[in-house]
Coordinates of C-alpha atoms and ligand atoms in Angstrom, one line a residue:
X1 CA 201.0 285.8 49.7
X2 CA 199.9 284.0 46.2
X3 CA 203.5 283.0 44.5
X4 CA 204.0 282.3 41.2
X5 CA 203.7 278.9 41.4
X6 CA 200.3 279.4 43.0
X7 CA 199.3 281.5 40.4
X8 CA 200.3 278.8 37.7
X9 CA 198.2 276.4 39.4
X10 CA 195.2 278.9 39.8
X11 CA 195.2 279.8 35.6
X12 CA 195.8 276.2 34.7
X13 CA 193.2 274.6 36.9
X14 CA 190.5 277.8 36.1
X15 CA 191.2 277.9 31.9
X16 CA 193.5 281.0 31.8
X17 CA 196.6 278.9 31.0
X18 CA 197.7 275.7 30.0
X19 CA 201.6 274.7 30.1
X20 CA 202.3 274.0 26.2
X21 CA 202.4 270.5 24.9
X22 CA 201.4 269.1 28.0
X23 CA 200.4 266.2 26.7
X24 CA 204.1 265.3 25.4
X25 CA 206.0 266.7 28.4
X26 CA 205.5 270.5 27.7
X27 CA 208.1 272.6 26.0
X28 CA 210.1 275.3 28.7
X29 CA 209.2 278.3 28.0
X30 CA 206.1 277.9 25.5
X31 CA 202.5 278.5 27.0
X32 CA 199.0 278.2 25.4
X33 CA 196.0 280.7 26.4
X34 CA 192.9 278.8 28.1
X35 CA 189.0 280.0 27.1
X36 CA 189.2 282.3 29.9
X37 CA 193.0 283.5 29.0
X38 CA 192.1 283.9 25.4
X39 CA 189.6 286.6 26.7
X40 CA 191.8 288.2 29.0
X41 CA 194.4 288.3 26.7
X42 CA 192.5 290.2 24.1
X43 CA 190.6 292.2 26.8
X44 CA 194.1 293.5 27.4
X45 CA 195.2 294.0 23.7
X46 CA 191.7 295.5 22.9
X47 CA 192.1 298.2 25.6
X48 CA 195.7 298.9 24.5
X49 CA 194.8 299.9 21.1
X50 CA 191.6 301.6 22.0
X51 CA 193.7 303.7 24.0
X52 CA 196.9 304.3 22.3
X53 CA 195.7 304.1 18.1
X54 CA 191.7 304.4 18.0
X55 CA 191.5 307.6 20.5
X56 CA 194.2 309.3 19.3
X57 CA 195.2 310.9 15.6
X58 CA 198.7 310.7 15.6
X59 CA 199.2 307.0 15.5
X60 CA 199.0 304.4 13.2
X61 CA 198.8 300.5 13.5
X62 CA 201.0 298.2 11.4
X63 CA 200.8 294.6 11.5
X64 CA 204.1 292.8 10.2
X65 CA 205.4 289.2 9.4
X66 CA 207.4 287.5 12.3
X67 CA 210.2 285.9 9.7
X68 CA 211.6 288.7 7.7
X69 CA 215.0 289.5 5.6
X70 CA 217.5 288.9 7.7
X71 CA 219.5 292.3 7.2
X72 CA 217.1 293.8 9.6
X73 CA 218.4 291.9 12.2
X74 CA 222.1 292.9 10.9
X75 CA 221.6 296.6 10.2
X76 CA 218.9 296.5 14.0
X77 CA 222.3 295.5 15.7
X78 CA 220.6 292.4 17.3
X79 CA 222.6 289.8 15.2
X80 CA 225.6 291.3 16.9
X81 CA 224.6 292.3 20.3
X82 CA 221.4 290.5 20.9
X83 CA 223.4 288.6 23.4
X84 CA 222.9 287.0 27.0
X85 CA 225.6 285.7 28.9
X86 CA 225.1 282.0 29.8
X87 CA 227.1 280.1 33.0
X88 CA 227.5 276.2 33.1
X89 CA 227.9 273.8 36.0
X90 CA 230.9 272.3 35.1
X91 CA 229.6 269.0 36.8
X92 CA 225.5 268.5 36.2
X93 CA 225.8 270.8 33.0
X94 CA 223.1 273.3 34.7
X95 CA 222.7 276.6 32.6
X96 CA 221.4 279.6 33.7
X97 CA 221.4 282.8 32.7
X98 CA 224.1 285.0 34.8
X99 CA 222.5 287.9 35.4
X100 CA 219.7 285.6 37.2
X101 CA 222.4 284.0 39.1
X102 CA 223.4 287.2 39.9
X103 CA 220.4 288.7 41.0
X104 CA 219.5 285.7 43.2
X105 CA 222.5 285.4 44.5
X106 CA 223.8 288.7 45.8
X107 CA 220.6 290.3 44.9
X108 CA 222.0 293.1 42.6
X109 CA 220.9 294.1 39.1
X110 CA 223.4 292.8 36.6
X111 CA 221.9 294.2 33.5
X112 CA 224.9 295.0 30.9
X113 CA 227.7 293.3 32.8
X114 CA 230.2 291.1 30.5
X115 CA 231.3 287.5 30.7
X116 CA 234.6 288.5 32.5
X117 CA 232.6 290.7 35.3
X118 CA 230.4 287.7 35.8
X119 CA 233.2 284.9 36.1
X120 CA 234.6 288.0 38.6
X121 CA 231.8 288.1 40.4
X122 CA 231.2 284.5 40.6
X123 CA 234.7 283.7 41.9
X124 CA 234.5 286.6 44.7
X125 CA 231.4 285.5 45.8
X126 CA 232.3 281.9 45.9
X127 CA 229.1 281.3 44.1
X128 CA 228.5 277.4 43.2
X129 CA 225.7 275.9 41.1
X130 CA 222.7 275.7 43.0
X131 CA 221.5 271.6 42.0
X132 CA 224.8 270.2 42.4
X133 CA 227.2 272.7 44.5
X134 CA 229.4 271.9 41.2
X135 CA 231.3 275.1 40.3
X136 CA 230.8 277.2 37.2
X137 CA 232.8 276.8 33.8
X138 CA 233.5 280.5 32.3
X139 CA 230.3 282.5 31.6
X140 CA 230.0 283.1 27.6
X141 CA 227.5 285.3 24.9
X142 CA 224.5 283.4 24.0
X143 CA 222.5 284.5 21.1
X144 CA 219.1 285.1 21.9
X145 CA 217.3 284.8 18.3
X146 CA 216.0 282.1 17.0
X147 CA 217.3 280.8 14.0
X148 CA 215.0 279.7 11.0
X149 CA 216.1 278.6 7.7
X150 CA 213.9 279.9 4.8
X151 CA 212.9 277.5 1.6
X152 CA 212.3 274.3 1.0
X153 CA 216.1 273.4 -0.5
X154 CA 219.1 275.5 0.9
X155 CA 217.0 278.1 2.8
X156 CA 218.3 281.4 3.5
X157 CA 219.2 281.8 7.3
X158 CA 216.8 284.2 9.0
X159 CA 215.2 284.9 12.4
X160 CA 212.0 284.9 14.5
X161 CA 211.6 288.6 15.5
X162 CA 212.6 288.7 19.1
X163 CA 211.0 291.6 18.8
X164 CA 208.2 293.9 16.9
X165 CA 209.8 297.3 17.0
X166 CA 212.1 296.5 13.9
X167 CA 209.0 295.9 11.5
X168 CA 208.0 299.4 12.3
X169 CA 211.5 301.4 11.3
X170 CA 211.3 298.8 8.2
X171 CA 207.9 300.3 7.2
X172 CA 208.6 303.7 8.0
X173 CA 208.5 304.9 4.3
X174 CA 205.2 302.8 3.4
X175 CA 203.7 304.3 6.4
X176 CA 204.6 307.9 5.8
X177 CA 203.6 307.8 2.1
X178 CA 200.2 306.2 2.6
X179 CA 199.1 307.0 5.6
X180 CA 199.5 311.2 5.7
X181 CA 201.0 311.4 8.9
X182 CA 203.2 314.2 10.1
X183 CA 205.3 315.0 12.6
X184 CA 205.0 314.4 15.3
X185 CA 203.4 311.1 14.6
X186 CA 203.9 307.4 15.7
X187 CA 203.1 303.7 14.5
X188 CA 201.8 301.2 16.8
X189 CA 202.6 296.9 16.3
X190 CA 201.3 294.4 18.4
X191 CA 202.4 290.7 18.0
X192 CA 204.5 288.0 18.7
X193 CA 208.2 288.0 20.0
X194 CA 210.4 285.2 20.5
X195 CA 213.8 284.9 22.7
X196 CA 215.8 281.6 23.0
X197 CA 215.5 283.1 26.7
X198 CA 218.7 280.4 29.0
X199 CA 216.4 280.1 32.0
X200 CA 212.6 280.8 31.3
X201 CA 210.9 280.8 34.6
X202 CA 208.6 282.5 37.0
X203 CA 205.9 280.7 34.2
X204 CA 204.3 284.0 31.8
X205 CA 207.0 286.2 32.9
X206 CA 210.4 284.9 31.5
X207 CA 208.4 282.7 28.4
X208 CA 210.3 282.1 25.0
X209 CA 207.4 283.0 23.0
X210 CA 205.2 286.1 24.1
X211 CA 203.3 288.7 22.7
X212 CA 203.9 292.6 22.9
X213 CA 202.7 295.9 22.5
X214 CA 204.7 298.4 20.8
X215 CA 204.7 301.9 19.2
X216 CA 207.3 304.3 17.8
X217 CA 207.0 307.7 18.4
X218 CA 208.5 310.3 16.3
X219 CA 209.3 313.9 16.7
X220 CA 211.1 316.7 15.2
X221 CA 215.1 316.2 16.5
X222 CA 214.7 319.6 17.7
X223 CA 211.2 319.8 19.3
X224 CA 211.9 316.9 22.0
X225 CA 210.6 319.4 24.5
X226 CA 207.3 320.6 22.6
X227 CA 205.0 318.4 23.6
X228 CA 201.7 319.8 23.0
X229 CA 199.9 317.3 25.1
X230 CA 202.0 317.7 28.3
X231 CA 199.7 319.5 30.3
X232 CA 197.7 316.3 30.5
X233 CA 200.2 315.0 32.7
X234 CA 202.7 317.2 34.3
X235 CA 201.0 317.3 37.6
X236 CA 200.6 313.1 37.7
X237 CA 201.8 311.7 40.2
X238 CA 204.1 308.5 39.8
X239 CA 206.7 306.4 42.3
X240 CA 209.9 306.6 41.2
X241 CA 213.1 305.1 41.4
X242 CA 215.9 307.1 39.7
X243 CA 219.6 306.3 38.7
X244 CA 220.7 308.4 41.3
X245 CA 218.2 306.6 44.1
X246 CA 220.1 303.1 42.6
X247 CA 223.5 303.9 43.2
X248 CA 222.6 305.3 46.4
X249 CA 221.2 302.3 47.3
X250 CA 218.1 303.3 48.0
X251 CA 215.2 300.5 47.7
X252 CA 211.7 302.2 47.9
X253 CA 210.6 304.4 45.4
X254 CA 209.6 308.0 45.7
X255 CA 206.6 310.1 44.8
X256 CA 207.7 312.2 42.2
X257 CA 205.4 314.2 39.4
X258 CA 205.4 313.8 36.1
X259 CA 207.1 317.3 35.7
X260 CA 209.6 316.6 37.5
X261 CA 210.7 313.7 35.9
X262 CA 211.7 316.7 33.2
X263 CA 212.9 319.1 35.4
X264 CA 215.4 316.3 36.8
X265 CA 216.2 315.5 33.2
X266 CA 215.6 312.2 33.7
X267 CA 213.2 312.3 30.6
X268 CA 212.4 315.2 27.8
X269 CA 208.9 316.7 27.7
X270 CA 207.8 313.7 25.2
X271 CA 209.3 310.7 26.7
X272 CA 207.9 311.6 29.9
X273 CA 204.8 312.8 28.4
X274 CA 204.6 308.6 27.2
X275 CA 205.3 306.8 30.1
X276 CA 203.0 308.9 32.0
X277 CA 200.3 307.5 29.3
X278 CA 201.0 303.8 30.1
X279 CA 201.5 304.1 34.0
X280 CA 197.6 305.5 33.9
X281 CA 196.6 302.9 31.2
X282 CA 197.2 300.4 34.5
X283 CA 196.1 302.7 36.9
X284 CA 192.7 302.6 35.3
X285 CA 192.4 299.4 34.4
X286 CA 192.7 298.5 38.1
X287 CA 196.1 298.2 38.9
X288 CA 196.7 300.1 43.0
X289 CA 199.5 302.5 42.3
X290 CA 201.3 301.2 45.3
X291 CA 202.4 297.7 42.9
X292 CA 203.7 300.3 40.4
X293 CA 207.3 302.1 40.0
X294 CA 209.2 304.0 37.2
X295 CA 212.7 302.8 37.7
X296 CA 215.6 304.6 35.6
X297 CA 217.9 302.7 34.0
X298 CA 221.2 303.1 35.0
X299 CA 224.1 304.7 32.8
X300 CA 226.0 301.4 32.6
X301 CA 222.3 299.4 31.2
X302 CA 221.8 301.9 28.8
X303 CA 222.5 301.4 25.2
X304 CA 225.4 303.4 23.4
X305 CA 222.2 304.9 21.3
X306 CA 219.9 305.3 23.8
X307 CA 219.4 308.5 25.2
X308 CA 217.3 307.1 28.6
X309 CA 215.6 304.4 29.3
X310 CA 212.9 304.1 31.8
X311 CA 210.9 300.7 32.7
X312 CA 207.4 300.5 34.6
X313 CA 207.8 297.6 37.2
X314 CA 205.8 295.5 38.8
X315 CA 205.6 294.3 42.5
X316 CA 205.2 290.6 41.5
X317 CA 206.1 288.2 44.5
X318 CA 209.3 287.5 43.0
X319 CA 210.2 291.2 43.3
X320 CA 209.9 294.5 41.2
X321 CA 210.0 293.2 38.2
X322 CA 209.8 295.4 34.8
X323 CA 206.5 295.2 32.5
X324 CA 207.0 297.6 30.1
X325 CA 210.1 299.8 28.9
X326 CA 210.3 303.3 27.0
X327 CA 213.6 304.0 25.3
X328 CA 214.6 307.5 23.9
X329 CA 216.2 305.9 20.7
X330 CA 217.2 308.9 19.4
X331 CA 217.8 308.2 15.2
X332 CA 219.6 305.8 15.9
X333 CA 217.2 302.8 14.4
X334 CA 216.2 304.9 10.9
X335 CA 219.9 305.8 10.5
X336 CA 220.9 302.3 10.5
X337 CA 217.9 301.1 8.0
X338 CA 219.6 303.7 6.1
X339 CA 222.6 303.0 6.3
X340 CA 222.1 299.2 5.5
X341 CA 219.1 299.5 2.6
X342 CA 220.6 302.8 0.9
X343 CA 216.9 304.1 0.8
X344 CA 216.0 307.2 2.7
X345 CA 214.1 306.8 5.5
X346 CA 213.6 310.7 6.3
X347 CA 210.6 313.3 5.9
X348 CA 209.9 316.9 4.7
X349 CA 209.7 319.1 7.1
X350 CA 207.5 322.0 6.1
X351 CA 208.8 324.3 9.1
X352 CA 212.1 324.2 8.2
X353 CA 212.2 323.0 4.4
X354 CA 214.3 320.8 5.4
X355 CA 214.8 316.9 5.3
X356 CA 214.8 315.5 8.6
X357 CA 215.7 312.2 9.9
X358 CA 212.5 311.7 12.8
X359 CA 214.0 311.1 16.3
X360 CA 212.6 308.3 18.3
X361 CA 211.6 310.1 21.4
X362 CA 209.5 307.6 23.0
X363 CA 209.5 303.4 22.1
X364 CA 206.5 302.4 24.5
X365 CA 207.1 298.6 24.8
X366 CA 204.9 296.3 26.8
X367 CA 204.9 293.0 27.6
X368 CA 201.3 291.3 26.7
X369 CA 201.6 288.0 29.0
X370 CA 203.2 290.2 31.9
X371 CA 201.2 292.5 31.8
X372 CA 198.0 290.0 31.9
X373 CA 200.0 288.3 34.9
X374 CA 200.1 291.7 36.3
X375 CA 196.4 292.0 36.3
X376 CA 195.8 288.6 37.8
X377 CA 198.3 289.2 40.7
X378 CA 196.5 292.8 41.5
X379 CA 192.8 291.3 40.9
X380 CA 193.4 288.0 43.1
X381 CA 191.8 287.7 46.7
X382 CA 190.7 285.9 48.5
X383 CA 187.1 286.3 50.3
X384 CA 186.9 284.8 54.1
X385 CA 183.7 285.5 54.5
X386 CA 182.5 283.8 51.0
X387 CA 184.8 281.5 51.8
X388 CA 186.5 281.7 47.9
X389 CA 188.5 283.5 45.5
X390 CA 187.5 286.6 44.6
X391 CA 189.3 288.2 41.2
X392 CA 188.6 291.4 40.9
X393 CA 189.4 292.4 37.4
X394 CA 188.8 295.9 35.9
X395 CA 184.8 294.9 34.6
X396 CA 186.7 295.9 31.0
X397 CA 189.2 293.0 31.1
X398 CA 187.0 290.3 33.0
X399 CA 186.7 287.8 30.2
X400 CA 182.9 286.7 31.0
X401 CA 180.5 289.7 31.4
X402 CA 178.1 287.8 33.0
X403 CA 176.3 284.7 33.8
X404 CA 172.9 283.8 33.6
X405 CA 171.2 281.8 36.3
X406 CA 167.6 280.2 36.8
X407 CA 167.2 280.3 40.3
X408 CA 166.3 276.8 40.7
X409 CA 167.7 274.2 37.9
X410 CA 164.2 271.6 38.1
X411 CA 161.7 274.7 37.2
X412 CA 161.5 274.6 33.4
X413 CA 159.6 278.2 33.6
X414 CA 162.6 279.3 35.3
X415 CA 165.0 278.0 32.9
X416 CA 163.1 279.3 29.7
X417 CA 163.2 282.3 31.0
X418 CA 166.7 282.3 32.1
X419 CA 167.8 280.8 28.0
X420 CA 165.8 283.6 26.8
X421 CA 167.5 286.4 28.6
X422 CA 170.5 284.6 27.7
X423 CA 170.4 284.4 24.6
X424 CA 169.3 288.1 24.1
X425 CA 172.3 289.2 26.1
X426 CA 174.8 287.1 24.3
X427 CA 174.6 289.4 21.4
X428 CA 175.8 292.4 23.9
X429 CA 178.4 290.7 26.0
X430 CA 180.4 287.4 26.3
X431 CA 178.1 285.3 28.7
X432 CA 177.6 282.4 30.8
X433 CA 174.6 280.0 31.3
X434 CA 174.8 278.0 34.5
X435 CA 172.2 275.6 35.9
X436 CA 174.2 273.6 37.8
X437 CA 174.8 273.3 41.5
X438 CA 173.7 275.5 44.3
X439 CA 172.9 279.2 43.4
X440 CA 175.6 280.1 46.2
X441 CA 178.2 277.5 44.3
X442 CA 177.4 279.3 41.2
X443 CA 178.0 282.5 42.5
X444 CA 181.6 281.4 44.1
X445 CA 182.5 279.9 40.3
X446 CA 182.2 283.3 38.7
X447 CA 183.8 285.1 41.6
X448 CA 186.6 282.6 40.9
X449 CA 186.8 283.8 37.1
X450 CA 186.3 287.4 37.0
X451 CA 182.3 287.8 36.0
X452 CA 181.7 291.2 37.3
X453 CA 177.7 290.5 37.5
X454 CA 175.6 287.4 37.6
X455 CA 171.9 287.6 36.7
X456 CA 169.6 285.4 38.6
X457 CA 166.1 284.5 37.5
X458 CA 163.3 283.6 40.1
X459 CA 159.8 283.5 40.4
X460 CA 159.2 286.9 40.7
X461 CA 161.2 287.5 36.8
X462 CA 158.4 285.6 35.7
X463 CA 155.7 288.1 36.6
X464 CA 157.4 291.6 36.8
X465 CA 159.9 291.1 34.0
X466 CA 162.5 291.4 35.7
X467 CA 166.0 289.7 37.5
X468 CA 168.8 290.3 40.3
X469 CA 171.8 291.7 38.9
X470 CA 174.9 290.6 41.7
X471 CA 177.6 292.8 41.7
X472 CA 180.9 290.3 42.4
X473 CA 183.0 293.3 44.5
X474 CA 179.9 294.2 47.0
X475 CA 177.2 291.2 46.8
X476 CA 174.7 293.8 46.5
X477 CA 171.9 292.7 44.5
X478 CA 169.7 295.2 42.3
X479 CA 166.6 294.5 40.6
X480 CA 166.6 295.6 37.2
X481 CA 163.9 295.0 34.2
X482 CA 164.3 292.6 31.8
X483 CA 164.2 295.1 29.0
X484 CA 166.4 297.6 30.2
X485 CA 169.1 294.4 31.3
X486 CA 171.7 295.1 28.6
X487 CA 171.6 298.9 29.3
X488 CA 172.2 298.8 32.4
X489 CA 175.1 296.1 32.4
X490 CA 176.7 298.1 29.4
X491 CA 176.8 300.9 31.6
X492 CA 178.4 299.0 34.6
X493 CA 180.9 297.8 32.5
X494 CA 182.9 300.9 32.0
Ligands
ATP1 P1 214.2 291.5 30.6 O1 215.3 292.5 31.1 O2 213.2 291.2 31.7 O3 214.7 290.3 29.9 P2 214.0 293.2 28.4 O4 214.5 294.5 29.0 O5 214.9 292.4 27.6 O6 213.3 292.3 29.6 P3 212.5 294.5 26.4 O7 213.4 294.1 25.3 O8 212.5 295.9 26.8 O9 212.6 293.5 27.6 O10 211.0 294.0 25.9 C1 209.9 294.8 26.1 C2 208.9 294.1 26.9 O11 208.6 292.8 26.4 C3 209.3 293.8 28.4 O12 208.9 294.9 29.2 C4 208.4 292.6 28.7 O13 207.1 293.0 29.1 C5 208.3 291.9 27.4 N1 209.3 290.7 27.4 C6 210.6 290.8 27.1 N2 211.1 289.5 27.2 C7 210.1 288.7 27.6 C8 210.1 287.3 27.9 N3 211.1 286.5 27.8 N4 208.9 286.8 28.3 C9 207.8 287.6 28.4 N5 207.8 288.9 28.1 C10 208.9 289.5 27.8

């Protein structure tokens, strides 16, 4: 199996991604996107917001600045309780995060847990530092923002967002007066998050800077069950892991549908309704169902405002591993803008001619770079017959459409030929002209990369018009005219 070291290698040495700074030593926890990363990456974001703002009319997008007044963070609750809880080696100094020690440990989740129930559970367990056998000093709360100080000459103290959702409650009113929507209704962000994370590791999937996906979605307080679109999705079916499975100490998911997730009460009608939404968005971008799992957060991981929280995990080969969370916030988030900025952050409601405070029922949050780790782990095979990699992205994501080949590289007919159809489809897709090396060597280099079809121009192209169109999954080739090339790839794309 590939681990996540292999994985590392494989993005760095194909383009996908480099380890920040390298040239100065790096940075822990700060990656850069390659020329094939940079086009997975937005592959991945594109397809998001197709999905979840362009085909729908009940969202909005937003786009909002990473450094802002730092009473959001106050009246958010993250200056507070945006907390981690960090363990020393009294001897070599090694930090680490306790939960991680924890969970690689004793392999339990420790989500939530305390300083004191760490230092407990370190001293039962006998557990030493794993570089120097040292023993621990007293676990203690690490805040996980990063401080900034803003102007030139006694700057205010402020914070990197560790998060986007906030610049969403803090626009609500903009939003609602410009934008028409009504309930329900929800506002989508996508951007970057930083987290002065203890331990980064496991390369995109703990990183200190990332990117993420988020919306709000906002009902009526008292329609959390009348979820118009429901219907779509009740009879889904999804593997789950519920609180109850946890603390049974059961490991392997079940199938459950999407109904029953309500039934169970493990979600209301709209928070299930939004989950179900993002497990398909993987689904059918490629992802097998069998690498996928709802797991339930436990009572003791929830928040004191949340009213459930469910994650989508994962099978990475470090474990289940979460990729994207939904929280039922409840008002807690709009109260507490309230609260801090005396403005109202409320809406008309024409039902009940009443002001209402929206309730959160869904916060659909996904991680960007685990999510495009996700896809590489589910894509990546490997071919014994080729005798290379094969990554089989969903066509959509693949970051090179295709790649043009003359079949021979010393045949200047060939290769005019090959530029021209190039150049025509460069204007359709994002392309690749190779000339180089053996046409079965230049087959294996696109396998490597994605490239769902390479295009191959020979002798025959020059008197019938037309080319062989490779299929990376199959190897079937297809003869397709020269005029009809970008129709036809369009339509194998989707
Ligand atoms: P974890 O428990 O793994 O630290 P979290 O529960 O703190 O994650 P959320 O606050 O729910 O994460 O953030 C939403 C999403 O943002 C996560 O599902 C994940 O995809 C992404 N994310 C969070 N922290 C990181 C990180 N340090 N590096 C990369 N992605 C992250």
């Amino acid at each position: 199996m590939l681990s996540i070291q292999d994985m590392f290698v494989f993005c760095k040495k194909k383009g996908f991604v480099f380890p920040d700074s390298e040239i100065y030593g790096g940075l822990a926890g700060f990656w850069d996107y390659g020329p094939l990363g940079i086009e997975l990456k937005r592959n991945i974001i594109n397809e998001w917001w197709q999905r979840f703002v362009h085909e729908r009319e009940d969202i909005v997008g937003i786009d909002g600045a990473i450094i802002t007044n730092p009473k959001v963070w106050e009246a958010s609750g993250h200056v507070d309780h945006f907390l981690d809880v960090l363990v020393e080696c009294g001897k070599c100094n090694y930090r680490v995060k306790a939960e991680s020690l924890i969970e690689d440990f004793l392999g339990i989740r420790a989500e939530g847990l305390k300083p004191e129930d760490f230092d407990r559970l370190i001293k039962e367990n006998k557990i030493r530092c794993p570089k120097c056998k040292g023993e621990f000093k007293k676990a203690r709360f690490l805040q996980l923002m990063f401080e900034t100080s803003v102007g030139p000459v006694d700057g205010v103290k402020s914070y990197l967002r560790p998060e986007t959702a906030q610049l969403i409650f803090i626009n609500f009113r903009n939003v609602v007066e410009t934008s028409r929507v009504k309930l329900p209704f929800g506002i989508a962000q996508v951007g970057k998050a930083f987290r002065n994370e203890i331990s980064p590791r496991d390369f995109l999937f703990r990183a200190r800077e990332f990117e993420q996906m988020e919306i709000e979605y906002f009902v009526h307080p008292d329609r959390l069950d009348e979820c118009s679109y429901f219907d779509e999705v009740k009879d889904m079916e999804v593997n789950v892991l519920t609180a109850k499975m946890q603390e049974a100490g059961v490991k392997e998911a079940k199938k459950m549908r999407v109904a029953d997730l309500v039934t169970e009460r493990i979600a209301t009608k709209w928070h299930a309704y939004w989950i179900a939404l993002a497990y398909k968005w993987f689904v059918d971008l490629g992802i097998n169902p069998k690498n996928l799992r709802l797991r339930e957060h436990l009572h003791s991981e929830l928040a004191h405002y949340a009213g459930a929280c469910i994650d989508i995990e994962y099978r990475f080969p470090f474990g289940w591993k979460e990729i994207y969370g939904n929280a039922d916030r409840k008002q807690f988030d709009l109260q507490q803008h309230s609260n801090y900025s005396k403005k109202e952050l409320c809406l008309y409601d024409q039902a009940t001619k009443q002001k209402v405070v929206p309730y959160v029922a869904a916060e659909p949050s996904q991680g960007v770079d685990r999510t495009f780790l996700a896809f590489l782990f589910d894509a990546y095979s490997y071919d014994k017959k080729r005798g290379n990699v094969v990554l089989k992205l969903h066509p959509r994501l693949a970051p090179i459409k295709v790649a043009v080949f003359p079949l021979l590289s010393n045949k200047p007919e060939l290769i005019k030929k090959a530029r021209e159809v190039y150049t025509t489809l460069k204007s359709h897709f994002n392309c690749f002209y190779d000339q180089s090396g053996s046409i079965g060597r230049r087959y294996a280099r696109q396998d490597e990369i994605g490239t769902p079809f390479c295009v191959t121009i020979d002798f025959d192209s020059l008197k019938q018009n037309d080319v062989t169109v490779r299929d990376r999954d199959t190897t079937k080739q297809t003869r397709v005219k020269i005029d009809d090339l970008a129709g036809w790839i369009g339509k194998h794309l989707k």
